[in-house]
Short mmCIF file of C-alpha atoms and ligand atoms in Angstrom, two decimals:
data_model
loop_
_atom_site.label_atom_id
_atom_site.label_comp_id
_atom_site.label_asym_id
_atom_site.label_seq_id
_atom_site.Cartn_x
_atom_site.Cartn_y
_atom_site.Cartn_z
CA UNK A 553 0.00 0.00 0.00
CA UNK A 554 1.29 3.48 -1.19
CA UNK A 555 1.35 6.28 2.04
CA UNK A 556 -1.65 8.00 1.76
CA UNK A 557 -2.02 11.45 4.14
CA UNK A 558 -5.28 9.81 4.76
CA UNK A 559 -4.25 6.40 6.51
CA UNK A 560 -4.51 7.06 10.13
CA UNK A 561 -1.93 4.75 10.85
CA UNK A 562 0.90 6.56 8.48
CA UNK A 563 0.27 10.18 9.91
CA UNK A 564 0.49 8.49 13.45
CA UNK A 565 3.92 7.15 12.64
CA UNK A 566 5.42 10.32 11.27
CA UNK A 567 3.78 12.57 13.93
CA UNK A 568 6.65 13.10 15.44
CA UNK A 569 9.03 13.81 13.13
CA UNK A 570 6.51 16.21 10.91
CA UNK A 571 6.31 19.89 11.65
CA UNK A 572 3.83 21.22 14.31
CA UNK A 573 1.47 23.55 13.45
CA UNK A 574 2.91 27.31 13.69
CA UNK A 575 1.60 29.14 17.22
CA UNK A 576 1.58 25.28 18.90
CA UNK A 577 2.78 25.68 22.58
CA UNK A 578 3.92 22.25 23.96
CA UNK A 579 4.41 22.03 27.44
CA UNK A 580 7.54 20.10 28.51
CA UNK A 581 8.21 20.98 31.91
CA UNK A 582 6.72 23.76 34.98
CA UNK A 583 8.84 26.53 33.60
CA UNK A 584 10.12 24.89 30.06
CA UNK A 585 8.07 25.39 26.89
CA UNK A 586 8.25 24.27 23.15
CA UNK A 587 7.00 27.65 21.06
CA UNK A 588 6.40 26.04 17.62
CA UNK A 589 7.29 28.07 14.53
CA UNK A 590 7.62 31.31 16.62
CA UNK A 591 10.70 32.78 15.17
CA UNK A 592 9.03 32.66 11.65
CA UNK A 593 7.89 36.01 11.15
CA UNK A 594 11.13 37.50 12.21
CA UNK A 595 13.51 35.72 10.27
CA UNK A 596 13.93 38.38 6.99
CA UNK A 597 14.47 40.72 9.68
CA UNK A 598 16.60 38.24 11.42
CA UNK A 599 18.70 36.12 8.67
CA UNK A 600 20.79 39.03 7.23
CA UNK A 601 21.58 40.14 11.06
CA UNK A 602 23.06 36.97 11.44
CA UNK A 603 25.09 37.03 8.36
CA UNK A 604 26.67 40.38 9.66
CA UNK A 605 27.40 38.75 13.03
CA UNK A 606 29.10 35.21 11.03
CA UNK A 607 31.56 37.84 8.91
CA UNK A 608 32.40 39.65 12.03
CA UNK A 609 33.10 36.50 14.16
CA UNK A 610 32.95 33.28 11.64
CA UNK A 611 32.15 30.03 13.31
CA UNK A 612 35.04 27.77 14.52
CA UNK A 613 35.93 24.61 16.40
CA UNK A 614 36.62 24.79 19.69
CA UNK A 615 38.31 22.29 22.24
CA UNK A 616 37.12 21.24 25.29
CA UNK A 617 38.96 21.45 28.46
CA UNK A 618 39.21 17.49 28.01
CA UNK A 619 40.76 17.85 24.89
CA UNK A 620 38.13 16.81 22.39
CA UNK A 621 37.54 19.30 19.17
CA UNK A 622 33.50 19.77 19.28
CA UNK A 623 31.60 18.65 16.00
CA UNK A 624 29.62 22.16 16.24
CA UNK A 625 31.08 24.90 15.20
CA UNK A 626 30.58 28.48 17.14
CA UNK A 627 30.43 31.75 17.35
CA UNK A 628 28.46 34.58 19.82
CA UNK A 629 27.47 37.98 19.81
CA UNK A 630 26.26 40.41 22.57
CA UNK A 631 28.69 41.96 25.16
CA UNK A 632 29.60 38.49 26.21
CA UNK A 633 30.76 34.93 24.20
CA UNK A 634 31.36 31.74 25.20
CA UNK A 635 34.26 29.78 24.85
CA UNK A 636 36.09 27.16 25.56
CA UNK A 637 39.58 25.99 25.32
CA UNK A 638 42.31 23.77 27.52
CA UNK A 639 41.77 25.84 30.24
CA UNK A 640 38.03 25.92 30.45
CA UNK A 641 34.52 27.23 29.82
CA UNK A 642 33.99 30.70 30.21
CA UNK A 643 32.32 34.03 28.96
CA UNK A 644 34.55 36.30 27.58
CA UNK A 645 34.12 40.09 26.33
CA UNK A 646 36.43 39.87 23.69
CA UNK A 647 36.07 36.93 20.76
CA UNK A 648 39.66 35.32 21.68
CA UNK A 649 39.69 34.75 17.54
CA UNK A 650 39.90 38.47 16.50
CA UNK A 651 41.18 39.86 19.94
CA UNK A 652 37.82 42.23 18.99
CA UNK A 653 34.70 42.47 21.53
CA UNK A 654 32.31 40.18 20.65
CA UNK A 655 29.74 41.89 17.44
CA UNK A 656 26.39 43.61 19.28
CA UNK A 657 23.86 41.74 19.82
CA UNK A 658 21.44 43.12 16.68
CA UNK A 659 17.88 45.12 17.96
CA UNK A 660 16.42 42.21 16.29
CA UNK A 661 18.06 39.31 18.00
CA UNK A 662 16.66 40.92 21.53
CA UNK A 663 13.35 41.86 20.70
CA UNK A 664 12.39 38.12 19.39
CA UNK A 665 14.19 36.68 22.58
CA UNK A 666 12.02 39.01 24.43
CA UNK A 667 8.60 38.08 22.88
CA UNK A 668 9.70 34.30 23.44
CA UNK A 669 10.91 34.72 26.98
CA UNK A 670 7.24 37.02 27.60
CA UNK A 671 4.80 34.25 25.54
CA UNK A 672 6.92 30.84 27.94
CA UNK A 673 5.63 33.36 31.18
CA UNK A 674 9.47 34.83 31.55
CA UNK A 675 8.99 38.74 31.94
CA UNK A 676 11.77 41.34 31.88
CA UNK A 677 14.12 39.01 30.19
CA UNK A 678 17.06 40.91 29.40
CA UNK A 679 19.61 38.83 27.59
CA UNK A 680 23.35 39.88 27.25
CA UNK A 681 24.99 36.83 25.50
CA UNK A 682 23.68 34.89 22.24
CA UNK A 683 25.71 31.68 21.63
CA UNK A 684 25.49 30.73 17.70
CA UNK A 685 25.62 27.12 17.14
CA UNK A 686 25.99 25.65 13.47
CA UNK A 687 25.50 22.09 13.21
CA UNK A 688 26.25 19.83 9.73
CA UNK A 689 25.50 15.96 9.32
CA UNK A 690 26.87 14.09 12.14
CA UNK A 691 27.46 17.22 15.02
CA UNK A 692 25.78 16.70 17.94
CA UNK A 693 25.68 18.17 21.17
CA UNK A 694 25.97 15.56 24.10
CA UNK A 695 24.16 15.97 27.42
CA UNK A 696 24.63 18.69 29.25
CA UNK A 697 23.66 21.69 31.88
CA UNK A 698 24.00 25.45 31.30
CA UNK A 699 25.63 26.60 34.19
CA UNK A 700 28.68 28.92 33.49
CA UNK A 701 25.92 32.14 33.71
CA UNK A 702 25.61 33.84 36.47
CA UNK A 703 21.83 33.69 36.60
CA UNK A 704 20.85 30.01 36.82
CA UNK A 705 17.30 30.85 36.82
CA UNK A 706 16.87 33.13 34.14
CA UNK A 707 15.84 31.29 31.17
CA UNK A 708 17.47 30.28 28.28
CA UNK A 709 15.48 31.32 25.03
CA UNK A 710 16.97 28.26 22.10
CA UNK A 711 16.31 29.03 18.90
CA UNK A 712 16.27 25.99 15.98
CA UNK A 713 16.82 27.07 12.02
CA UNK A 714 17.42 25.02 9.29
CA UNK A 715 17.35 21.51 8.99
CA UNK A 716 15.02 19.54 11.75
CA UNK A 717 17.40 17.97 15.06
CA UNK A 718 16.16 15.46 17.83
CA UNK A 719 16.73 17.60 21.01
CA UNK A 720 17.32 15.59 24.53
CA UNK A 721 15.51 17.38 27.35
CA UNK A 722 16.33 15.69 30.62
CA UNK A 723 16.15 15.54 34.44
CA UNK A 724 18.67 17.00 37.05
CA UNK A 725 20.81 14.23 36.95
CA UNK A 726 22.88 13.37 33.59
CA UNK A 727 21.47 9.51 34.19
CA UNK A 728 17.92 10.79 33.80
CA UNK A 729 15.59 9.74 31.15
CA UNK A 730 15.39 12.63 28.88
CA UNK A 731 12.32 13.31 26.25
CA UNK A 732 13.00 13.54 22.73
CA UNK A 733 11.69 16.74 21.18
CA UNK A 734 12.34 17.27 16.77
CA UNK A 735 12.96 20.66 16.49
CA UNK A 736 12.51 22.47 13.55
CA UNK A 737 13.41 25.57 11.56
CA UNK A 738 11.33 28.42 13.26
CA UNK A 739 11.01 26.40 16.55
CA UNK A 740 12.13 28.10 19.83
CA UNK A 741 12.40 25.96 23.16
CA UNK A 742 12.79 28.24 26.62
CA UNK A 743 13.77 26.86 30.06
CA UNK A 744 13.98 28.75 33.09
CA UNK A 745 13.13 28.39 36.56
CA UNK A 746 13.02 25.22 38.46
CA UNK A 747 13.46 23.87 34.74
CA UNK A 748 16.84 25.81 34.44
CA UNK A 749 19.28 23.30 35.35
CA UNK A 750 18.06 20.30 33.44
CA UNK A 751 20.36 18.59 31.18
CA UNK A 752 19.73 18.70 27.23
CA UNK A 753 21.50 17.87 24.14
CA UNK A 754 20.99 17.52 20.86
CA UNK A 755 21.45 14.11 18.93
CA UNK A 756 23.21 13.82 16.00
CA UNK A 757 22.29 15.78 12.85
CA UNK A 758 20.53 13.76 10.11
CA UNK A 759 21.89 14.34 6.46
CA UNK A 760 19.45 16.93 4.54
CA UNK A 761 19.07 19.85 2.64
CA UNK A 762 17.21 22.98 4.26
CA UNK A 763 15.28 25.04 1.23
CA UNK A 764 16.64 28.74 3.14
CA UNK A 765 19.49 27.25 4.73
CA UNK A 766 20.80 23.95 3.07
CA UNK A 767 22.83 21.37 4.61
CA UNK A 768 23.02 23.02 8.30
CA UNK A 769 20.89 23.59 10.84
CA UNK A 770 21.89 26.90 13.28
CA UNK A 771 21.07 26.88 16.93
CA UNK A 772 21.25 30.47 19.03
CA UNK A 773 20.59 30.41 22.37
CA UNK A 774 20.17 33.71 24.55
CA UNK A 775 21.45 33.66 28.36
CA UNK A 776 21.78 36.46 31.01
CA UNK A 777 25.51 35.39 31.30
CA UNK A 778 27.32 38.47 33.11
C1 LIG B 141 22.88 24.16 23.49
O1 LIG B 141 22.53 23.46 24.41
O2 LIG B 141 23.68 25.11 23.65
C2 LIG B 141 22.38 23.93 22.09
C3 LIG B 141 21.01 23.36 22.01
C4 LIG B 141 20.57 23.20 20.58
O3 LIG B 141 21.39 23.20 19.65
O4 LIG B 141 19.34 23.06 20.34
FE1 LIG B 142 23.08 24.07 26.43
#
């Protein structure tokens, strides 16, 4: 039998890995929320902001204090960046790359973190770091917790473009059974709270080819950092 959009039985199977309906608010925790297809109406606004932030600090590798070159490449903007090297994780003013600060964090950027932050019940969020992730077949990001900010309460606003990734959101504990959550271009996910110090990830990428942004899918995630 061919798949027919009609079979009950083959929409059930590919439920989850077919987008949501834009404006969709899933639930995934007290103070953790799924905002499907929010970032859509912002992104001609928001796309050629980004491309001014990649020339001014391109994506790279980084190395983990253990050693290990990370499959994602990254880059940040707003008056602090992350980074990591032998030494450690830290924020940084300055992009250690370029020796430059770190390239503003654009009006645009801020105002749709803000709107995300206000619709998952996070007022006043005021955000002064945006880490840019860029994944490509194979990267992955294993499990982890956010906790080199100095507010570990204030949410994190995580923004998904591009190609679709199966995103880990866990328990307290690294051992914890974690749900699996596709993400997809436009999605935003926001944790904050009691929900702020769960461990996520982000499994790795399958093979494809975004229509707007071809074989990659970029992650940026928003933090009150300093
Ligand atoms: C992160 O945890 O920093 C990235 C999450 C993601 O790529 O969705
Ligand atoms: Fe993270």
């Amino acid at each position: 039998m061919m798949p027919n959009d009609h079979n009950p039985i083959i929409l059930d199977l590919f439920a989850d890995v077919m987008p949501t309906t834009p404006g969709e608010v899933k639930q995934i925790g007290e103070q953790a929320f799924v905002l499907r297809g929010f970032a859509l109406p912002w992104l001609d606004r928001l796309l050629p902001a980004l491309e001014t932030v990649l020339h001014a600090a391109p994506f790279r590798h980084m190395v983990t204090p253990g050693g290990f070159t990370m499959s994602v490449a990254l880059s940040s903007c707003g008056a602090l960046g992350w980074t990591t090297d032998r030494s450690g994780y830290r924020y940084t003013a300055h992009d250690p790359q370029t020796g430059l600060p770190w390239p503003a964090m654009p009006a645009v950027f801020r105002e749709l973190a803000q709107a995300a932050a206000r619709q998952a019940h996070f007022e006043n969020f005021e955000p002064d770091a945006c880490l840019i992730n860029r994944y490509v077949a194979g990267a992955r990001m294993s499990l982890h917790q956010d906790k080199n900010e100095r507010s570990l309460i204030a949410p994190i606003v995580s923004m998904s473009l591009g190609l679709p990734a199966m995103f880990q959101f866990g328990g307290f504990e690294r051992s914890d059974k974690s749900q699996r959550i596709p993400l997809f271009h436009g999605d935003i996910v926001v944790w904050g709270g009691v929900d702020r110090m769960r461990y996520h990830g982000v499994l790795p990428l399958k093979p494809g080819q975004h229509p707007r942004l071809g074989a990659q899918r970029i992650n940026l995630t928003f933090r009150c950092a300093g």
